[in-house]
């Protein structure tokens, strides 16, 4: 059969043939129109006397817009958009009927953090309790109901945690962490081996649970940590409102966690000697009400405390893992950190833990931690535009929209970090004399803990956890890092074979590893 007879044998083939011819021409016209629109917006932005609203990335599907691409890999979508517009200026996405501004340029991000009245975080907290925990209308009202102090449970939360993660309260938490970490390390047998991520996660999470909730917490609730990891895997998809049908394991884990925290807080609380101010002062605040205040249900209180329990584990586990992997992959870096941190130890005992988080005394360790954070942070600060606001006299943000400030793009910017921005090089944080250079990343190019009014209140404790873990591991043992043959990844001087950061999967904080498993074997080390 000839081509012409095949084309015209019926109307469907004719329409198919026309589609083949017409659609590419249509797409080409769209590309040309988009290019013209981008060029026109760039010219307007350069010459305009009045601010312009960030341009919208084109999309095909009404209402849904970029929702599928955003859910699948928000970082890939942001990278594509930045390439499409050809600059780091703010732009907009259309996600499920909602306009979402993406602000990636450090100068614009600093402006976002300054506008605390127009750009607020509180609505995001309400989204968490609605989408993740399915709070009742009464409990949602109680969260935002004004108290006699003029604040609400939501609005006072960050101030509370800032207070309780500094000073004496932080000192109590750090002391308990050190005791729990020592117990974990004492239980490691020379010759043992396993996956580095699982090994780190088990020890960090077990010690953190004992520090925050008391030494008997996990013994009474052995299913807590497995449930925590299942909940953590599903958490971001819960935020995106995926139905329970697709997240059965994650929602079952959430239900178990809330139930166990409810039992711990209300049914069988620990003795006073095991209570940490961070948790129990908050518990008293959440359950004590003055006249006119709306009470929270006990289930809602348990859910709010579950969120803190989750936050105290997940990012510190991943940061500890990434930092230790990078250190172990470089024998010279391992040796430098051993030498630098030796004065903080007496034998295997850590006697001056605060030295490990002092950049003046341990600059190499600080640089390794910063570089691991730079490469692995996948967080994004969230805001809602309460009323129209202009960033840096150029970018008009409309009320009712939402805003994200991602970290991956500035953390991997070649224009700031250089051509090797995607590689681990801790020396980029050090001066030639080996001291830490505080100017590196200080203009917003490095912000793994967010910024502004939501600057992570737990950052000091998280750094303390990671520093003490890494220093203690390399102090106590010779840890061999076994690379999987053929695994994608990096490894300094090794030709790869180590996992890398998974920048495709959506993340709330520190990125998961992908590309095989790094395995470790622990051997006894003679201590001076």
Coordinates of C-alpha atoms in Angstrom, one line a residue:
X1 CA 0.0 0.0 0.0
X2 CA 1.4 3.4 -1.0
X3 CA 1.9 6.2 1.5
X4 CA -0.8 8.3 -0.1
X5 CA -3.4 5.5 0.0
X6 CA -2.5 4.8 3.7
X7 CA -2.9 8.5 4.6
X8 CA -6.3 8.9 3.0
X9 CA -7.9 5.5 3.6
X10 CA -10.1 7.1 6.3
X11 CA -10.6 10.4 8.1
X12 CA -8.8 9.2 11.3
X13 CA -5.6 8.7 9.4
X14 CA -6.0 12.0 7.7
X15 CA -6.4 13.7 11.1
X16 CA -3.4 11.8 12.4
X17 CA -1.3 13.0 9.4
X18 CA -2.4 16.6 9.9
X19 CA -1.5 16.3 13.6
X20 CA 2.0 15.1 12.8
X21 CA 2.5 18.1 10.5
X22 CA 0.7 20.8 12.5
X23 CA 1.7 20.1 16.1
X24 CA 5.5 20.6 15.6
X25 CA 4.7 23.9 13.8
X26 CA 2.4 24.9 16.7
X27 CA 5.0 24.0 19.3
X28 CA 7.7 25.9 17.3
X29 CA 5.4 29.0 17.3
X30 CA 4.9 28.6 21.1
X31 CA 8.7 28.4 21.6
X32 CA 9.1 31.6 19.5
X33 CA 6.3 33.3 21.4
X34 CA 7.8 32.2 24.7
X35 CA 11.2 33.5 23.7
X36 CA 9.7 36.8 22.7
X37 CA 7.8 37.0 25.9
X38 CA 10.9 36.3 27.9
X39 CA 12.9 38.9 26.0
X40 CA 10.1 41.4 26.5
X41 CA 9.9 40.8 30.2
X42 CA 13.7 41.1 30.6
X43 CA 13.6 44.5 28.8
X44 CA 10.7 45.7 30.9
X45 CA 12.4 44.6 34.1
X46 CA 15.6 46.4 33.1
X47 CA 13.9 49.6 32.1
X48 CA 10.7 49.7 34.2
X49 CA 10.2 52.5 36.7
X50 CA 7.5 50.4 38.5
X51 CA 7.9 46.9 39.8
X52 CA 6.8 43.9 37.7
X53 CA 5.2 40.7 38.9
X54 CA 7.5 37.7 38.3
X55 CA 6.8 36.0 35.0
X56 CA 4.8 32.8 34.9
X57 CA 6.4 29.6 33.5
X58 CA 4.1 28.4 30.7
X59 CA 2.1 25.3 31.3
X60 CA -0.3 23.0 29.4
X61 CA -2.9 21.7 31.9
X62 CA -5.5 24.1 33.2
X63 CA -5.8 24.4 37.0
X64 CA -3.1 21.6 37.6
X65 CA -0.5 23.7 35.8
X66 CA 3.0 22.5 37.1
X67 CA 1.6 20.4 39.9
X68 CA 2.7 17.0 38.5
X69 CA 6.2 18.2 37.7
X70 CA 6.5 20.0 41.1
X71 CA 5.4 16.9 43.0
X72 CA 7.6 14.6 41.0
X73 CA 10.8 16.7 41.4
X74 CA 10.4 20.3 42.4
X75 CA 14.2 20.9 42.1
X76 CA 14.2 19.7 38.5
X77 CA 11.3 22.0 37.7
X78 CA 13.0 25.0 39.4
X79 CA 16.3 24.3 37.5
X80 CA 14.3 24.1 34.2
X81 CA 12.5 27.4 34.9
X82 CA 15.7 29.2 35.8
X83 CA 17.2 28.0 32.5
X84 CA 14.0 29.0 30.6
X85 CA 14.1 32.5 31.9
X86 CA 17.9 32.8 31.7
X87 CA 18.3 34.5 35.1
X88 CA 18.0 34.0 38.8
X89 CA 15.2 36.6 39.2
X90 CA 12.0 35.5 40.8
X91 CA 9.4 33.6 38.7
X92 CA 6.0 32.0 39.2
X93 CA 4.6 28.5 38.9
X94 CA 0.9 27.5 38.7
X95 CA 0.4 24.6 41.1
X96 CA -3.1 23.3 41.6
X97 CA -4.9 26.6 41.0
X98 CA -2.4 28.4 43.2
X99 CA 0.3 30.9 42.2
X100 CA 3.6 30.0 43.7
X101 CA 6.6 32.4 43.5
X102 CA 10.1 30.9 43.5
X103 CA 12.8 33.3 44.9
X104 CA 16.3 31.9 44.5
X105 CA 18.6 34.9 44.1
X106 CA 20.4 35.5 47.5
X107 CA 19.7 39.3 47.4
X108 CA 16.0 38.7 46.8
X109 CA 15.9 36.0 49.5
X110 CA 17.3 38.5 52.0
X111 CA 14.5 40.8 51.1
X112 CA 11.9 38.0 51.7
X113 CA 13.3 37.5 55.2
X114 CA 13.0 41.3 55.9
X115 CA 9.3 41.5 55.0
X116 CA 8.0 39.6 58.1
X117 CA 4.5 41.2 58.1
X118 CA 3.7 40.9 54.4
X119 CA 5.3 37.4 54.0
X120 CA 4.2 35.1 56.9
X121 CA 4.9 31.5 57.9
X122 CA 1.9 30.8 60.1
X123 CA -0.4 29.7 57.3
X124 CA 2.2 26.9 56.5
X125 CA 1.9 25.6 60.1
X126 CA -1.9 25.4 59.6
X127 CA -1.3 23.5 56.4
X128 CA 0.8 20.9 58.2
X129 CA -1.9 20.3 60.9
X130 CA -4.6 20.1 58.2
X131 CA -2.8 18.0 55.6
X132 CA -0.5 15.8 57.8
X133 CA -2.6 15.4 61.0
X134 CA -6.1 16.2 59.8
X135 CA -6.9 18.5 62.8
X136 CA -10.5 19.1 63.5
X137 CA -12.0 22.5 62.9
X138 CA -12.1 23.1 66.7
X139 CA -8.4 22.2 67.1
X140 CA -7.4 24.5 64.2
X141 CA -9.4 27.3 65.8
X142 CA -7.6 26.7 69.1
X143 CA -4.2 27.0 67.4
X144 CA -4.9 30.6 66.2
X145 CA -7.2 31.8 68.9
X146 CA -5.6 34.9 70.7
X147 CA -4.4 34.3 74.2
X148 CA -4.3 37.0 76.9
X149 CA -0.6 37.6 76.0
X150 CA -1.8 38.6 72.5
X151 CA -0.2 35.6 70.9
X152 CA -1.6 32.3 69.8
X153 CA -0.2 28.8 69.9
X154 CA 1.0 29.1 66.3
X155 CA 2.5 32.6 66.5
X156 CA 4.4 31.9 69.7
X157 CA 5.9 28.5 68.6
X158 CA 9.1 29.8 67.1
X159 CA 9.8 32.1 70.0
X160 CA 9.3 29.2 72.4
X161 CA 11.7 26.9 70.6
X162 CA 14.3 29.7 70.2
X163 CA 14.2 30.1 74.0
X164 CA 14.4 26.4 74.8
X165 CA 17.1 25.6 72.4
X166 CA 19.6 28.1 73.9
X167 CA 21.0 28.7 77.3
X168 CA 20.3 26.4 80.2
X169 CA 17.6 24.4 78.4
X170 CA 20.1 23.6 75.6
X171 CA 22.8 22.7 78.1
X172 CA 20.4 20.1 79.7
X173 CA 19.7 18.7 76.2
X174 CA 23.4 18.6 75.2
X175 CA 24.4 16.8 78.5
X176 CA 21.7 14.2 78.0
X177 CA 22.8 13.8 74.3
X178 CA 26.4 13.2 75.3
X179 CA 25.4 10.5 77.9
X180 CA 23.2 8.7 75.4
X181 CA 25.7 9.0 72.6
X182 CA 28.4 7.5 74.8
X183 CA 26.2 4.6 75.6
X184 CA 25.6 4.0 71.9
X185 CA 29.3 4.1 71.1
X186 CA 30.2 1.9 74.0
X187 CA 28.0 -0.8 72.4
X188 CA 29.8 -0.9 69.1
X189 CA 31.8 -4.1 68.7
X190 CA 35.1 -3.9 66.8
X191 CA 34.8 -5.9 63.6
X192 CA 31.2 -5.0 63.1
X193 CA 30.1 -3.8 59.7
X194 CA 27.0 -2.6 57.9
X195 CA 25.5 0.1 55.7
X196 CA 26.8 3.5 56.8
X197 CA 23.4 5.2 56.5
X198 CA 21.6 2.6 58.6
X199 CA 24.5 2.5 61.1
X200 CA 24.5 6.3 61.5
X201 CA 20.7 6.5 61.6
X202 CA 20.3 3.8 64.3
X203 CA 22.9 5.3 66.7
X204 CA 21.9 9.0 66.2
X205 CA 18.2 8.4 66.5
X206 CA 18.5 6.1 69.5
X207 CA 20.7 8.6 71.3
X208 CA 18.4 11.6 70.3
X209 CA 15.3 9.7 71.5
X210 CA 16.9 9.1 74.9
X211 CA 18.1 12.7 75.1
X212 CA 14.7 14.3 74.2
X213 CA 12.2 11.8 75.6
X214 CA 14.1 9.9 78.3
X215 CA 16.2 6.7 78.4
X216 CA 13.1 4.4 78.8
X217 CA 11.1 5.8 75.9
X218 CA 12.3 3.5 73.1
X219 CA 12.4 0.5 75.4
X220 CA 8.7 1.0 76.1
X221 CA 7.9 1.8 72.5
X222 CA 10.2 -0.4 70.2
X223 CA 8.1 0.3 67.1
X224 CA 8.7 4.1 67.3
X225 CA 11.8 4.4 65.2
X226 CA 10.6 2.2 62.3
X227 CA 7.4 4.1 62.3
X228 CA 9.3 7.4 62.3
X229 CA 11.2 6.5 59.1
X230 CA 8.0 5.4 57.4
X231 CA 6.3 8.7 58.4
X232 CA 9.3 10.7 57.3
X233 CA 9.3 9.1 53.8
X234 CA 5.6 10.1 53.4
X235 CA 5.6 13.4 55.1
X236 CA 6.2 15.7 52.1
X237 CA 3.5 13.8 50.1
X238 CA 1.1 14.3 53.0
X239 CA 1.8 18.1 52.8
X240 CA 0.9 17.9 49.1
X241 CA -2.4 16.3 50.1
X242 CA -2.0 12.9 48.5
X243 CA -4.8 10.7 49.6
X244 CA -4.3 8.0 52.3
X245 CA -5.0 5.4 49.5
X246 CA -1.5 6.2 48.1
X247 CA 0.2 6.7 51.5
X248 CA -1.2 3.9 53.6
X249 CA 2.1 3.0 55.2
X250 CA 2.9 6.6 56.0
X251 CA -0.4 7.3 57.6
X252 CA -0.3 4.1 59.6
X253 CA 3.1 5.2 60.9
X254 CA 1.7 8.7 61.7
X255 CA -1.2 7.1 63.6
X256 CA 1.2 4.9 65.6
X257 CA 3.5 7.8 66.5
X258 CA 0.6 10.1 67.6
X259 CA -0.8 7.2 69.7
X260 CA 2.5 6.4 71.4
X261 CA 3.2 10.1 72.1
X262 CA -0.3 10.4 73.5
X263 CA 0.3 7.5 75.9
X264 CA 3.7 8.9 76.8
X265 CA 2.4 12.4 77.5
X266 CA -0.9 11.7 79.1
X267 CA -1.1 8.1 80.3
X268 CA 2.3 7.0 81.4
X269 CA 4.6 10.0 81.7
X270 CA 8.2 9.5 82.7
X271 CA 9.5 10.6 86.2
X272 CA 10.4 14.2 86.6
X273 CA 14.1 13.4 86.5
X274 CA 13.8 12.2 82.9
X275 CA 11.8 15.2 81.6
X276 CA 13.5 17.6 79.3
X277 CA 12.3 21.3 79.5
X278 CA 12.0 21.5 75.7
X279 CA 9.1 18.9 75.7
X280 CA 7.5 19.3 79.1
X281 CA 7.4 23.1 79.3
X282 CA 5.7 23.0 75.9
X283 CA 3.4 20.3 77.2
X284 CA 2.3 22.5 80.1
X285 CA 1.8 25.4 77.7
X286 CA -0.3 23.4 75.3
X287 CA -2.6 21.9 78.1
X288 CA -3.1 24.9 80.4
X289 CA -5.7 27.4 79.4
X290 CA -6.8 30.7 80.9
X291 CA -10.3 32.1 80.7
X292 CA -11.5 32.6 77.2
X293 CA -8.9 30.4 75.6
X294 CA -9.9 27.5 73.4
X295 CA -8.5 24.1 74.6
X296 CA -6.7 21.7 72.3
X297 CA -7.7 18.1 72.3
X298 CA -5.2 15.6 73.7
X299 CA -4.8 14.0 70.3
X300 CA -3.9 17.4 68.8
X301 CA -1.3 18.0 71.6
X302 CA 0.2 14.6 70.9
X303 CA 0.4 15.4 67.2
X304 CA 2.2 18.8 67.8
X305 CA 4.7 17.0 70.0
X306 CA 5.1 14.3 67.4
X307 CA 6.2 17.0 64.9
X308 CA 8.9 18.1 67.3
X309 CA 10.0 14.5 67.9
X310 CA 10.2 14.0 64.1
X311 CA 12.1 17.3 63.6
X312 CA 14.7 16.4 66.3
X313 CA 15.7 13.3 64.4
X314 CA 15.5 13.4 60.7
X315 CA 17.8 16.2 59.5
X316 CA 20.5 15.6 62.1
X317 CA 20.6 11.9 61.0
X318 CA 21.1 12.8 57.4
X319 CA 23.6 15.6 58.1
X320 CA 25.6 13.2 60.3
X321 CA 25.6 10.6 57.6
X322 CA 26.7 12.9 54.8
X323 CA 29.5 14.6 56.9
X324 CA 30.8 11.2 58.1
X325 CA 30.8 9.7 54.6
X326 CA 32.8 12.7 53.2
X327 CA 35.3 12.6 56.0
X328 CA 35.8 8.8 55.8
X329 CA 36.2 9.0 52.0
X330 CA 39.3 11.2 52.4
X331 CA 42.1 9.8 54.6
X332 CA 43.8 13.1 54.8
X333 CA 40.7 14.8 56.1
X334 CA 40.1 12.1 58.6
X335 CA 43.6 12.5 59.9
X336 CA 43.2 16.3 60.1
X337 CA 40.0 16.0 62.1
X338 CA 41.5 13.5 64.4
X339 CA 44.5 15.8 65.2
X340 CA 42.3 18.9 65.5
X341 CA 39.8 17.3 67.8
X342 CA 42.2 15.3 70.0
X343 CA 42.4 18.0 72.8
X344 CA 38.6 17.5 73.3
X345 CA 39.2 13.9 74.4
X346 CA 40.8 11.9 77.2
X347 CA 41.2 8.5 75.8
X348 CA 37.8 7.6 74.4
X349 CA 36.0 10.0 76.7
X350 CA 34.8 13.3 75.3
X351 CA 35.8 15.9 78.0
X352 CA 35.3 19.2 76.1
X353 CA 32.4 18.7 73.7
X354 CA 31.9 22.5 73.2
X355 CA 35.4 22.7 71.6
X356 CA 34.0 20.6 68.7
X357 CA 31.5 23.3 67.7
X358 CA 34.0 26.2 68.2
X359 CA 35.2 27.2 64.7
X360 CA 38.3 28.8 66.2
X361 CA 39.4 25.4 67.8
X362 CA 38.1 23.0 65.2
X363 CA 37.9 24.8 61.8
X364 CA 38.5 21.7 59.7
X365 CA 35.6 19.9 61.3
X366 CA 33.4 23.1 60.9
X367 CA 34.4 23.3 57.2
X368 CA 33.6 19.6 56.6
X369 CA 30.2 20.0 58.2
X370 CA 29.4 23.2 56.2
X371 CA 30.4 21.6 52.9
X372 CA 28.3 18.5 53.6
X373 CA 25.4 20.8 54.4
X374 CA 25.9 22.8 51.3
X375 CA 25.7 19.8 49.0
X376 CA 22.9 17.9 50.9
X377 CA 20.4 20.6 51.9
X378 CA 17.2 20.4 50.0
X379 CA 15.1 22.6 52.1
X380 CA 13.0 25.6 51.1
X381 CA 11.6 28.3 53.3
X382 CA 7.9 28.8 52.8
X383 CA 5.8 32.0 53.1
X384 CA 2.3 33.2 52.2
X385 CA 1.9 36.7 50.7
X386 CA -0.5 38.3 53.1
X387 CA -0.6 41.6 51.2
X388 CA 1.1 43.0 48.1
X389 CA 4.8 43.6 48.6
X390 CA 7.7 44.7 46.5
X391 CA 11.1 43.0 46.7
X392 CA 14.1 45.2 46.2
X393 CA 12.0 47.8 44.3
X394 CA 11.7 45.5 41.4
X395 CA 9.5 42.4 42.0
X396 CA 5.8 42.8 42.8
X397 CA 4.4 39.8 44.8
X398 CA 0.6 39.7 44.9
X399 CA -1.5 38.9 48.0
X400 CA -3.0 35.4 48.2
X401 CA 0.0 33.8 46.6
X402 CA 2.6 31.5 48.1
X403 CA 6.4 31.7 48.0
X404 CA 9.3 29.3 48.3
X405 CA 13.0 30.1 48.7
X406 CA 14.9 26.9 47.6
X407 CA 18.5 26.2 48.8
X408 CA 19.8 23.8 46.2
X409 CA 20.1 26.3 43.5
X410 CA 22.2 28.9 45.4
X411 CA 24.1 26.2 47.1
X412 CA 25.2 24.8 43.7
X413 CA 25.7 28.1 41.9
X414 CA 28.8 28.1 39.7
X415 CA 28.8 31.9 39.7
X416 CA 29.5 31.9 43.5
X417 CA 31.1 28.5 44.3
X418 CA 33.0 28.0 41.1
X419 CA 33.1 25.3 38.5
X420 CA 33.5 22.5 41.1
X421 CA 30.3 23.6 42.9
X422 CA 28.9 20.1 42.7
X423 CA 32.0 18.5 44.4
X424 CA 32.9 18.2 48.0
X425 CA 35.9 20.5 48.8
X426 CA 36.0 21.5 52.4
X427 CA 38.9 23.8 51.9
X428 CA 36.7 26.4 50.1
X429 CA 35.6 27.4 53.7
X430 CA 39.1 27.9 55.0
X431 CA 41.6 30.7 54.7
X432 CA 45.2 29.8 53.5
X433 CA 46.3 29.6 57.2
X434 CA 43.7 26.9 57.9
X435 CA 41.3 29.1 59.9
X436 CA 37.6 29.3 59.0
X437 CA 36.6 32.1 56.7
X438 CA 33.4 33.6 58.0
X439 CA 32.8 35.5 54.7
X440 CA 32.1 32.4 52.7
X441 CA 28.4 32.1 52.0
X442 CA 27.6 35.0 54.3
X443 CA 25.5 36.9 51.8
X444 CA 22.8 34.3 51.5
X445 CA 24.5 31.9 49.2
X446 CA 24.6 29.4 52.1
X447 CA 21.5 29.0 54.2
X448 CA 20.8 25.3 55.1
X449 CA 18.8 26.5 58.2
X450 CA 16.5 28.9 56.4
X451 CA 16.5 32.5 57.7
X452 CA 14.4 35.4 58.9
X453 CA 11.8 34.7 61.6
X454 CA 11.9 31.0 60.9
X455 CA 15.6 30.6 61.1
X456 CA 15.9 27.1 62.5
X457 CA 15.9 27.2 66.3
X458 CA 17.4 23.7 66.5
X459 CA 20.5 24.5 64.5
X460 CA 22.8 24.7 67.5
X461 CA 21.8 21.4 68.8
X462 CA 21.9 19.8 65.4
X463 CA 25.5 21.0 64.8
X464 CA 26.4 19.7 68.3
X465 CA 25.0 16.3 67.5
X466 CA 26.8 16.0 64.1
X467 CA 30.1 17.3 65.4
X468 CA 30.2 15.0 68.5
X469 CA 29.2 12.0 66.4
X470 CA 31.8 12.5 63.7
X471 CA 34.6 13.4 66.1
X472 CA 33.9 10.5 68.4
X473 CA 33.7 7.9 65.5
X474 CA 37.0 8.9 64.0
X475 CA 38.6 9.1 67.5
X476 CA 37.5 5.7 68.7
X477 CA 37.9 3.5 65.6
X478 CA 39.5 2.9 62.3
X479 CA 36.4 2.9 60.1
X480 CA 36.9 1.3 56.6
X481 CA 34.6 2.7 53.9
X482 CA 33.6 0.0 51.5
X483 CA 32.4 1.2 48.1
X484 CA 30.0 -0.7 45.9
X485 CA 31.4 -1.7 42.6
X486 CA 29.7 0.1 39.8
X487 CA 27.6 2.3 42.0
X488 CA 27.0 5.8 40.8
X489 CA 28.5 8.4 43.1
X490 CA 31.6 10.2 44.1
X491 CA 34.5 9.5 46.3
X492 CA 37.6 11.7 46.6
X493 CA 40.5 10.0 44.9
X494 CA 38.5 6.8 44.5
X495 CA 36.8 7.2 41.1
X496 CA 33.3 7.2 42.7
X497 CA 31.4 4.3 44.2
X498 CA 29.7 6.3 47.0
X499 CA 26.1 7.4 47.1
X500 CA 25.3 11.0 46.1
X501 CA 22.5 13.3 47.1
X502 CA 19.1 12.5 45.6
X503 CA 18.1 15.8 44.1
X504 CA 15.2 14.3 42.1
X505 CA 13.0 13.3 45.1
X506 CA 11.1 16.1 46.9
X507 CA 12.6 16.8 50.3
X508 CA 11.7 19.0 53.3
X509 CA 15.3 19.2 54.6
X510 CA 18.5 17.2 54.1
X511 CA 18.5 15.0 51.0
X512 CA 18.5 11.2 51.0
X513 CA 21.3 9.2 49.5
X514 CA 21.0 7.5 46.1
X515 CA 23.2 5.3 44.1
X516 CA 24.0 2.2 46.1
X517 CA 25.1 1.8 49.7
X518 CA 28.3 2.9 51.4
X519 CA 29.3 0.1 53.9
X520 CA 31.6 0.4 56.9
X521 CA 33.7 -2.0 58.9
X522 CA 34.7 -0.9 62.3
X523 CA 38.2 -1.8 63.7
X524 CA 39.6 -1.0 67.1
X525 CA 42.0 2.0 67.2
X526 CA 44.9 2.5 69.7
X527 CA 44.3 5.7 71.6
X528 CA 47.1 7.9 72.7

